[in-house]
Amino acid sequence: MPKRVLCAVFAFALPLCCAAAEPDSWITTDRPDFVDAPEVVGKGRIQLETGVLQSKEARSTPSLLRVGVTDSLELRLESDGRLTDRSDPARPQGWGDAAVSVKWQMHEGEGAVPSVGLIMQADFATGSRDFKGNGSRPSFRIPLEWELPHDLELGVMPGYYLDRDEHGRHVSTGQFGITLAKNLGERAYTFIELAAPRISHARDGGTTASFDFGGGYSFTRDLHVDAGVMLGLNHRTPDLAFTIGLSVRL
């Protein structure tokens, strides 16, 4: 997808952001865990979430820009950012593909009823030669979140991703994650998670899965830092990866 098209998407969205969200709300992020939150940033808000993700095999700088169009809808632009393949002695570097998505908060939870969101996404082959995917790849995810006693939150996210192999053949893959978070007051939280970003047959690349844990802290209502550790659960997933990140809301 040409860069001018990506710019046009957000040039269209920004004028719609004419009113700020409630000033007393604390920032909510979709990192560092795999499971996204159902909540959106709110009308008139712009939020940038970025960080560094490193394993023995690779280093990336995943970034997500979120633009609130209404109180229940946001537009998103994301990428793995600058990439380094550490498994190759030549250490090739380049840029990852870009993805455009829309998040809709369909329902705000209450009691035993969860908050429900829907994320519709399309990844495009805009990256550098060594890191470019094959064509456009649509996907969707459904984040659900329950508020539990003792300041606990349970998140579940099923999803579907239509990938393409090197021959251009469509490959159907599933996605699933479940996370349990503990709020430590308004500013901080910790979490544990089981994540499977890719579920597919061995002939289509196989399944990746990890056990993740970490947490975050908000210095202000609009400034948040986080950290996470990912432990691979099979040979297709890096044995150990870690991430640190910063999120800012305007």
PDB file of C-alpha atoms in Angstrom:
ATOM      1  CA  MET A   1       0.000   0.000   0.000  1.00  0.00           C
ATOM      2  CA  PRO A   2       1.634   3.299  -1.035  1.00  0.00           C
ATOM      3  CA  LYS A   3       2.640   5.640   1.773  1.00  0.00           C
ATOM      4  CA  ARG A   4       0.494   8.421   0.293  1.00  0.00           C
ATOM      5  CA  VAL A   5      -2.579   6.210   0.772  1.00  0.00           C
ATOM      6  CA  LEU A   6      -1.722   5.629   4.427  1.00  0.00           C
ATOM      7  CA  CYS A   7      -1.310   9.361   4.911  1.00  0.00           C
ATOM      8  CA  ALA A   8      -4.657   9.992   3.220  1.00  0.00           C
ATOM      9  CA  VAL A   9      -6.424   7.640   5.634  1.00  0.00           C
ATOM     10  CA  PHE A  10      -5.330   9.635   8.648  1.00  0.00           C
ATOM     11  CA  ALA A  11      -5.659  12.993   6.905  1.00  0.00           C
ATOM     12  CA  PHE A  12      -9.330  12.083   6.566  1.00  0.00           C
ATOM     13  CA  ALA A  13      -9.616  10.894  10.178  1.00  0.00           C
ATOM     14  CA  LEU A  14      -7.899  13.760  11.976  1.00  0.00           C
ATOM     15  CA  PRO A  15     -10.508  16.432  11.175  1.00  0.00           C
ATOM     16  CA  LEU A  16     -13.147  14.166  12.704  1.00  0.00           C
ATOM     17  CA  CYS A  17     -11.359  14.349  16.066  1.00  0.00           C
ATOM     18  CA  CYS A  18     -12.917  17.552  17.283  1.00  0.00           C
ATOM     19  CA  ALA A  19     -13.695  16.773  20.932  1.00  0.00           C
ATOM     20  CA  ALA A  20     -11.532  15.317  23.678  1.00  0.00           C
ATOM     21  CA  ALA A  21     -12.408  12.292  25.803  1.00  0.00           C
ATOM     22  CA  GLU A  22     -13.281  12.624  29.465  1.00  0.00           C
ATOM     23  CA  PRO A  23     -10.332  14.341  31.215  1.00  0.00           C
ATOM     24  CA  ASP A  24     -10.480  12.053  34.243  1.00  0.00           C
ATOM     25  CA  SER A  25      -9.941   8.814  32.273  1.00  0.00           C
ATOM     26  CA  TRP A  26      -6.624   6.975  32.604  1.00  0.00           C
ATOM     27  CA  ILE A  27      -4.764   5.856  29.515  1.00  0.00           C
ATOM     28  CA  THR A  28      -5.446   2.284  28.347  1.00  0.00           C
ATOM     29  CA  THR A  29      -2.982   0.618  25.964  1.00  0.00           C
ATOM     30  CA  ASP A  30      -2.894  -2.393  23.647  1.00  0.00           C
ATOM     31  CA  ARG A  31       0.697  -3.246  24.599  1.00  0.00           C
ATOM     32  CA  PRO A  32       2.811  -4.997  25.823  1.00  0.00           C
ATOM     33  CA  ASP A  33       0.593  -8.105  25.922  1.00  0.00           C
ATOM     34  CA  PHE A  34      -0.864  -9.822  22.854  1.00  0.00           C
ATOM     35  CA  VAL A  35      -4.511  -9.517  23.913  1.00  0.00           C
ATOM     36  CA  ASP A  36      -5.901  -6.100  22.992  1.00  0.00           C
ATOM     37  CA  ALA A  37      -8.317  -4.149  25.176  1.00  0.00           C
ATOM     38  CA  PRO A  38     -11.892  -3.637  23.921  1.00  0.00           C
ATOM     39  CA  GLU A  39     -11.734   0.079  24.825  1.00  0.00           C
ATOM     40  CA  VAL A  40     -10.985   2.792  22.261  1.00  0.00           C
ATOM     41  CA  VAL A  41      -9.067   6.020  22.912  1.00  0.00           C
ATOM     42  CA  GLY A  42     -12.153   8.244  22.745  1.00  0.00           C
ATOM     43  CA  LYS A  43     -13.333  10.950  20.398  1.00  0.00           C
ATOM     44  CA  GLY A  44     -10.733  13.605  19.690  1.00  0.00           C
ATOM     45  CA  ARG A  45      -7.832  11.702  21.251  1.00  0.00           C
ATOM     46  CA  ILE A  46      -4.618  10.617  19.551  1.00  0.00           C
ATOM     47  CA  GLN A  47      -2.478   7.937  21.177  1.00  0.00           C
ATOM     48  CA  LEU A  48       0.969   6.657  20.216  1.00  0.00           C
ATOM     49  CA  GLU A  49       2.217   3.334  21.593  1.00  0.00           C
ATOM     50  CA  THR A  50       5.789   2.374  20.762  1.00  0.00           C
ATOM     51  CA  GLY A  51       8.639   0.298  22.136  1.00  0.00           C
ATOM     52  CA  VAL A  52      11.483  -2.123  21.497  1.00  0.00           C
ATOM     53  CA  LEU A  53      11.017  -5.899  21.206  1.00  0.00           C
ATOM     54  CA  GLN A  54      14.116  -8.065  21.257  1.00  0.00           C
ATOM     55  CA  SER A  55      14.893 -11.758  21.123  1.00  0.00           C
ATOM     56  CA  LYS A  56      17.956 -13.780  20.182  1.00  0.00           C
ATOM     57  CA  GLU A  57      16.634 -13.975  16.608  1.00  0.00           C
ATOM     58  CA  ALA A  58      15.349 -10.454  15.975  1.00  0.00           C
ATOM     59  CA  ARG A  59      14.902  -6.880  17.124  1.00  0.00           C
ATOM     60  CA  SER A  60      11.954  -4.637  16.209  1.00  0.00           C
ATOM     61  CA  THR A  61      10.380  -1.336  17.209  1.00  0.00           C
ATOM     62  CA  PRO A  62       6.628  -2.010  17.111  1.00  0.00           C
ATOM     63  CA  SER A  63       4.509   1.140  16.970  1.00  0.00           C
ATOM     64  CA  LEU A  64       0.778   1.799  16.957  1.00  0.00           C
ATOM     65  CA  LEU A  65      -0.950   5.118  16.249  1.00  0.00           C
ATOM     66  CA  ARG A  66      -4.587   5.336  17.399  1.00  0.00           C
ATOM     67  CA  VAL A  67      -6.968   8.126  16.380  1.00  0.00           C
ATOM     68  CA  GLY A  68     -10.342   8.424  18.085  1.00  0.00           C
ATOM     69  CA  VAL A  69     -13.134   9.176  15.605  1.00  0.00           C
ATOM     70  CA  THR A  70     -16.093   8.681  17.965  1.00  0.00           C
ATOM     71  CA  ASP A  71     -16.501   7.472  21.544  1.00  0.00           C
ATOM     72  CA  SER A  72     -16.753   3.906  20.234  1.00  0.00           C
ATOM     73  CA  LEU A  73     -14.602   3.939  17.063  1.00  0.00           C
ATOM     74  CA  GLU A  74     -10.919   4.519  16.340  1.00  0.00           C
ATOM     75  CA  LEU A  75      -8.630   4.295  13.318  1.00  0.00           C
ATOM     76  CA  ARG A  76      -5.216   2.665  13.729  1.00  0.00           C
ATOM     77  CA  LEU A  77      -1.926   2.562  11.857  1.00  0.00           C
ATOM     78  CA  GLU A  78       0.743   0.124  13.013  1.00  0.00           C
ATOM     79  CA  SER A  79       3.999  -1.499  12.011  1.00  0.00           C
ATOM     80  CA  ASP A  80       6.837  -3.574  13.447  1.00  0.00           C
ATOM     81  CA  GLY A  81       8.963  -0.536  12.658  1.00  0.00           C
ATOM     82  CA  ARG A  82      12.704  -0.903  12.232  1.00  0.00           C
ATOM     83  CA  LEU A  83      13.714  -4.579  12.064  1.00  0.00           C
ATOM     84  CA  THR A  84      17.013  -6.420  12.484  1.00  0.00           C
ATOM     85  CA  ASP A  85      17.372 -10.128  11.669  1.00  0.00           C
ATOM     86  CA  ARG A  86      19.834 -11.260  14.338  1.00  0.00           C
ATOM     87  CA  SER A  87      19.720 -14.900  13.180  1.00  0.00           C
ATOM     88  CA  ASP A  88      21.531 -13.966   9.943  1.00  0.00           C
ATOM     89  CA  PRO A  89      25.304 -13.344  10.270  1.00  0.00           C
ATOM     90  CA  ALA A  90      24.878 -10.384   7.902  1.00  0.00           C
ATOM     91  CA  ARG A  91      22.361  -8.818  10.314  1.00  0.00           C
ATOM     92  CA  PRO A  92      20.061  -7.398   7.590  1.00  0.00           C
ATOM     93  CA  GLN A  93      18.013  -4.359   8.638  1.00  0.00           C
ATOM     94  CA  GLY A  94      14.930  -2.707   7.208  1.00  0.00           C
ATOM     95  CA  TRP A  95      11.348  -1.649   7.804  1.00  0.00           C
ATOM     96  CA  GLY A  96       8.368  -3.860   8.541  1.00  0.00           C
ATOM     97  CA  ASP A  97       5.042  -3.861   6.720  1.00  0.00           C
ATOM     98  CA  ALA A  98       2.325  -1.367   7.642  1.00  0.00           C
ATOM     99  CA  ALA A  99      -1.198  -2.263   8.723  1.00  0.00           C
ATOM    100  CA  VAL A 100      -4.384  -0.194   8.843  1.00  0.00           C
ATOM    101  CA  SER A 101      -7.214  -1.197  11.161  1.00  0.00           C
ATOM    102  CA  VAL A 102     -10.446  -0.037  12.740  1.00  0.00           C
ATOM    103  CA  LYS A 103     -11.428  -0.803  16.330  1.00  0.00           C
ATOM    104  CA  TRP A 104     -15.073  -0.671  17.368  1.00  0.00           C
ATOM    105  CA  GLN A 105     -16.078  -0.973  21.008  1.00  0.00           C
ATOM    106  CA  MET A 106     -19.340  -2.808  20.520  1.00  0.00           C
ATOM    107  CA  HIS A 107     -20.370  -3.184  24.161  1.00  0.00           C
ATOM    108  CA  GLU A 108     -19.271  -1.827  27.536  1.00  0.00           C
ATOM    109  CA  GLY A 109     -19.225  -4.578  30.122  1.00  0.00           C
ATOM    110  CA  GLU A 110     -21.232  -4.666  33.313  1.00  0.00           C
ATOM    111  CA  GLY A 111     -21.354  -7.388  35.942  1.00  0.00           C
ATOM    112  CA  ALA A 112     -20.904 -10.816  34.345  1.00  0.00           C
ATOM    113  CA  VAL A 113     -21.269  -9.331  30.846  1.00  0.00           C
ATOM    114  CA  PRO A 114     -17.886  -8.583  29.228  1.00  0.00           C
ATOM    115  CA  SER A 115     -16.761  -5.530  27.315  1.00  0.00           C
ATOM    116  CA  VAL A 116     -16.601  -6.492  23.636  1.00  0.00           C
ATOM    117  CA  GLY A 117     -14.569  -5.016  20.815  1.00  0.00           C
ATOM    118  CA  LEU A 118     -13.945  -5.754  17.153  1.00  0.00           C
ATOM    119  CA  ILE A 119     -10.731  -5.015  15.266  1.00  0.00           C
ATOM    120  CA  MET A 120     -10.768  -5.274  11.465  1.00  0.00           C
ATOM    121  CA  GLN A 121      -7.284  -5.044   9.967  1.00  0.00           C
ATOM    122  CA  ALA A 122      -5.407  -5.236   6.683  1.00  0.00           C
ATOM    123  CA  ASP A 123      -1.622  -5.692   6.442  1.00  0.00           C
ATOM    124  CA  PHE A 124       0.123  -4.421   3.321  1.00  0.00           C
ATOM    125  CA  ALA A 125       3.450  -5.307   1.691  1.00  0.00           C
ATOM    126  CA  THR A 126       5.094  -1.940   2.309  1.00  0.00           C
ATOM    127  CA  GLY A 127       8.223  -3.127   4.113  1.00  0.00           C
ATOM    128  CA  SER A 128      11.830  -3.482   3.045  1.00  0.00           C
ATOM    129  CA  ARG A 129      12.801  -6.313   0.718  1.00  0.00           C
ATOM    130  CA  ASP A 130      14.063  -8.647   3.479  1.00  0.00           C
ATOM    131  CA  PHE A 131      10.967  -8.147   5.639  1.00  0.00           C
ATOM    132  CA  LYS A 132       8.125  -7.581   3.181  1.00  0.00           C
ATOM    133  CA  GLY A 133       5.110  -9.861   3.323  1.00  0.00           C
ATOM    134  CA  ASN A 134       3.229 -11.220   0.326  1.00  0.00           C
ATOM    135  CA  GLY A 135       0.394  -8.979  -0.819  1.00  0.00           C
ATOM    136  CA  SER A 136      -2.423  -7.712   1.383  1.00  0.00           C
ATOM    137  CA  ARG A 137      -3.546  -9.863   4.343  1.00  0.00           C
ATOM    138  CA  PRO A 138      -6.889  -9.205   6.053  1.00  0.00           C
ATOM    139  CA  SER A 139      -7.629 -10.222   9.638  1.00  0.00           C
ATOM    140  CA  PHE A 140     -10.014  -9.634  12.511  1.00  0.00           C
ATOM    141  CA  ARG A 141      -9.802  -9.952  16.285  1.00  0.00           C
ATOM    142  CA  ILE A 142     -12.507  -9.899  18.970  1.00  0.00           C
ATOM    143  CA  PRO A 143     -11.177  -8.694  22.349  1.00  0.00           C
ATOM    144  CA  LEU A 144     -13.391  -9.493  25.343  1.00  0.00           C
ATOM    145  CA  GLU A 145     -12.775  -8.342  28.903  1.00  0.00           C
ATOM    146  CA  TRP A 146     -14.406  -9.229  32.225  1.00  0.00           C
ATOM    147  CA  GLU A 147     -13.976  -7.265  35.444  1.00  0.00           C
ATOM    148  CA  LEU A 148     -13.439  -9.711  38.310  1.00  0.00           C
ATOM    149  CA  PRO A 149     -13.341  -9.284  42.100  1.00  0.00           C
ATOM    150  CA  HIS A 150     -10.134  -8.155  43.829  1.00  0.00           C
ATOM    151  CA  ASP A 151      -9.192  -5.728  41.016  1.00  0.00           C
ATOM    152  CA  LEU A 152      -8.639  -8.540  38.514  1.00  0.00           C
ATOM    153  CA  GLU A 153      -9.448  -8.393  34.806  1.00  0.00           C
ATOM    154  CA  LEU A 154      -9.746 -11.369  32.462  1.00  0.00           C
ATOM    155  CA  GLY A 155      -9.144 -10.800  28.760  1.00  0.00           C
ATOM    156  CA  VAL A 156      -9.773 -13.253  25.920  1.00  0.00           C
ATOM    157  CA  MET A 157      -9.137 -12.597  22.238  1.00  0.00           C
ATOM    158  CA  PRO A 158      -9.892 -14.988  19.369  1.00  0.00           C
ATOM    159  CA  GLY A 159      -8.957 -13.938  15.868  1.00  0.00           C
ATOM    160  CA  TYR A 160      -8.478 -14.928  12.244  1.00  0.00           C
ATOM    161  CA  TYR A 161      -5.683 -13.985   9.818  1.00  0.00           C
ATOM    162  CA  LEU A 162      -5.647 -14.698   6.081  1.00  0.00           C
ATOM    163  CA  ASP A 163      -1.950 -14.917   5.252  1.00  0.00           C
ATOM    164  CA  ARG A 164      -0.164 -15.531   1.937  1.00  0.00           C
ATOM    165  CA  ASP A 165       2.815 -17.824   1.409  1.00  0.00           C
ATOM    166  CA  GLU A 166       5.782 -17.124  -0.881  1.00  0.00           C
ATOM    167  CA  HIS A 167       3.793 -18.435  -3.861  1.00  0.00           C
ATOM    168  CA  GLY A 168       0.873 -16.093  -3.193  1.00  0.00           C
ATOM    169  CA  ARG A 169      -1.370 -18.911  -1.937  1.00  0.00           C
ATOM    170  CA  HIS A 170      -3.866 -17.924   0.760  1.00  0.00           C
ATOM    171  CA  VAL A 171      -3.203 -19.525   4.138  1.00  0.00           C
ATOM    172  CA  SER A 172      -5.872 -19.451   6.854  1.00  0.00           C
ATOM    173  CA  THR A 173      -4.509 -19.053  10.380  1.00  0.00           C
ATOM    174  CA  GLY A 174      -6.164 -18.611  13.745  1.00  0.00           C
ATOM    175  CA  GLN A 175      -5.185 -16.407  16.656  1.00  0.00           C
ATOM    176  CA  PHE A 176      -5.969 -16.723  20.355  1.00  0.00           C
ATOM    177  CA  GLY A 177      -4.868 -15.213  23.636  1.00  0.00           C
ATOM    178  CA  ILE A 178      -5.995 -15.158  27.255  1.00  0.00           C
ATOM    179  CA  THR A 179      -4.644 -12.784  29.876  1.00  0.00           C
ATOM    180  CA  LEU A 180      -5.221 -12.128  33.567  1.00  0.00           C
ATOM    181  CA  ALA A 181      -4.323  -8.681  34.880  1.00  0.00           C
ATOM    182  CA  LYS A 182      -4.168  -7.332  38.421  1.00  0.00           C
ATOM    183  CA  ASN A 183      -4.731  -3.614  38.938  1.00  0.00           C
ATOM    184  CA  LEU A 184      -2.474  -2.086  41.581  1.00  0.00           C
ATOM    185  CA  GLY A 185      -4.426   1.098  42.096  1.00  0.00           C
ATOM    186  CA  GLU A 186      -5.143   3.497  39.235  1.00  0.00           C
ATOM    187  CA  ARG A 187      -1.555   3.835  38.032  1.00  0.00           C
ATOM    188  CA  ALA A 188      -0.106   0.323  37.817  1.00  0.00           C
ATOM    189  CA  TYR A 189      -0.929  -3.242  36.845  1.00  0.00           C
ATOM    190  CA  THR A 190       0.692  -6.622  36.280  1.00  0.00           C
ATOM    191  CA  PHE A 191      -0.384  -9.436  33.955  1.00  0.00           C
ATOM    192  CA  ILE A 192       0.209 -13.029  32.905  1.00  0.00           C
ATOM    193  CA  GLU A 193      -0.816 -14.363  29.510  1.00  0.00           C
ATOM    194  CA  LEU A 194      -0.947 -17.330  27.175  1.00  0.00           C
ATOM    195  CA  ALA A 195      -0.665 -16.142  23.578  1.00  0.00           C
ATOM    196  CA  ALA A 196      -0.898 -17.918  20.224  1.00  0.00           C
ATOM    197  CA  PRO A 197      -0.484 -15.212  17.547  1.00  0.00           C
ATOM    198  CA  ARG A 198      -0.473 -17.883  14.840  1.00  0.00           C
ATOM    199  CA  ILE A 199      -2.375 -21.191  14.802  1.00  0.00           C
ATOM    200  CA  SER A 200      -1.940 -23.207  11.605  1.00  0.00           C
ATOM    201  CA  HIS A 201      -0.906 -26.566  10.147  1.00  0.00           C
ATOM    202  CA  ALA A 202       2.778 -27.418   9.996  1.00  0.00           C
ATOM    203  CA  ARG A 203       2.677 -27.237   6.192  1.00  0.00           C
ATOM    204  CA  ASP A 204       1.512 -23.608   6.497  1.00  0.00           C
ATOM    205  CA  GLY A 205       4.191 -22.505   8.942  1.00  0.00           C
ATOM    206  CA  GLY A 206       2.891 -24.070  12.125  1.00  0.00           C
ATOM    207  CA  THR A 207       1.761 -22.575  15.417  1.00  0.00           C
ATOM    208  CA  THR A 208       3.611 -20.049  17.565  1.00  0.00           C
ATOM    209  CA  ALA A 209       2.801 -19.779  21.262  1.00  0.00           C
ATOM    210  CA  SER A 210       4.267 -18.135  24.354  1.00  0.00           C
ATOM    211  CA  PHE A 211       3.744 -17.537  28.053  1.00  0.00           C
ATOM    212  CA  ASP A 212       4.013 -13.822  28.761  1.00  0.00           C
ATOM    213  CA  PHE A 213       4.178 -11.685  31.878  1.00  0.00           C
ATOM    214  CA  GLY A 214       4.851  -8.066  32.712  1.00  0.00           C
ATOM    215  CA  GLY A 215       3.183  -4.845  33.749  1.00  0.00           C
ATOM    216  CA  GLY A 216       2.901  -1.108  33.344  1.00  0.00           C
ATOM    217  CA  TYR A 217       2.848   2.179  35.230  1.00  0.00           C
ATOM    218  CA  SER A 218       1.197   5.532  34.409  1.00  0.00           C
ATOM    219  CA  PHE A 219       3.201   8.603  35.391  1.00  0.00           C
ATOM    220  CA  THR A 220       0.196  10.752  34.453  1.00  0.00           C
ATOM    221  CA  ARG A 221      -3.247  10.071  33.002  1.00  0.00           C
ATOM    222  CA  ASP A 222      -1.709  10.383  29.518  1.00  0.00           C
ATOM    223  CA  LEU A 223       1.847   8.991  29.918  1.00  0.00           C
ATOM    224  CA  HIS A 224       2.448   5.272  30.446  1.00  0.00           C
ATOM    225  CA  VAL A 225       5.459   2.919  30.464  1.00  0.00           C
ATOM    226  CA  ASP A 226       5.397  -0.878  30.270  1.00  0.00           C
ATOM    227  CA  ALA A 227       7.589  -3.958  30.118  1.00  0.00           C
ATOM    228  CA  GLY A 228       6.987  -7.592  29.232  1.00  0.00           C
ATOM    229  CA  VAL A 229       8.745 -10.948  28.915  1.00  0.00           C
ATOM    230  CA  MET A 230       7.741 -13.697  26.467  1.00  0.00           C
ATOM    231  CA  LEU A 231       8.768 -17.343  26.971  1.00  0.00           C
ATOM    232  CA  GLY A 232       8.391 -19.533  23.879  1.00  0.00           C
ATOM    233  CA  LEU A 233       6.319 -22.702  24.278  1.00  0.00           C
ATOM    234  CA  ASN A 234       7.461 -24.493  21.119  1.00  0.00           C
ATOM    235  CA  HIS A 235      10.375 -24.585  18.686  1.00  0.00           C
ATOM    236  CA  ARG A 236       8.713 -22.141  16.278  1.00  0.00           C
ATOM    237  CA  THR A 237       8.637 -19.398  18.930  1.00  0.00           C
ATOM    238  CA  PRO A 238      11.723 -17.573  20.284  1.00  0.00           C
ATOM    239  CA  ASP A 239      12.813 -19.099  23.598  1.00  0.00           C
ATOM    240  CA  LEU A 240      12.993 -15.698  25.244  1.00  0.00           C
ATOM    241  CA  ALA A 241      11.969 -12.202  24.198  1.00  0.00           C
ATOM    242  CA  PHE A 242      11.452  -8.995  26.108  1.00  0.00           C
ATOM    243  CA  THR A 243       9.925  -5.605  25.403  1.00  0.00           C
ATOM    244  CA  ILE A 244       9.843  -2.143  26.932  1.00  0.00           C
ATOM    245  CA  GLY A 245       7.505   0.585  25.751  1.00  0.00           C
ATOM    246  CA  LEU A 246       6.128   4.083  26.099  1.00  0.00           C
ATOM    247  CA  SER A 247       2.586   5.271  25.356  1.00  0.00           C
ATOM    248  CA  VAL A 248       1.463   8.893  25.097  1.00  0.00           C
ATOM    249  CA  ARG A 249      -2.096  10.204  24.703  1.00  0.00           C
ATOM    250  CA  LEU A 250      -2.909  13.659  23.365  1.00  0.00           C
TER     251      LEU A 250
END
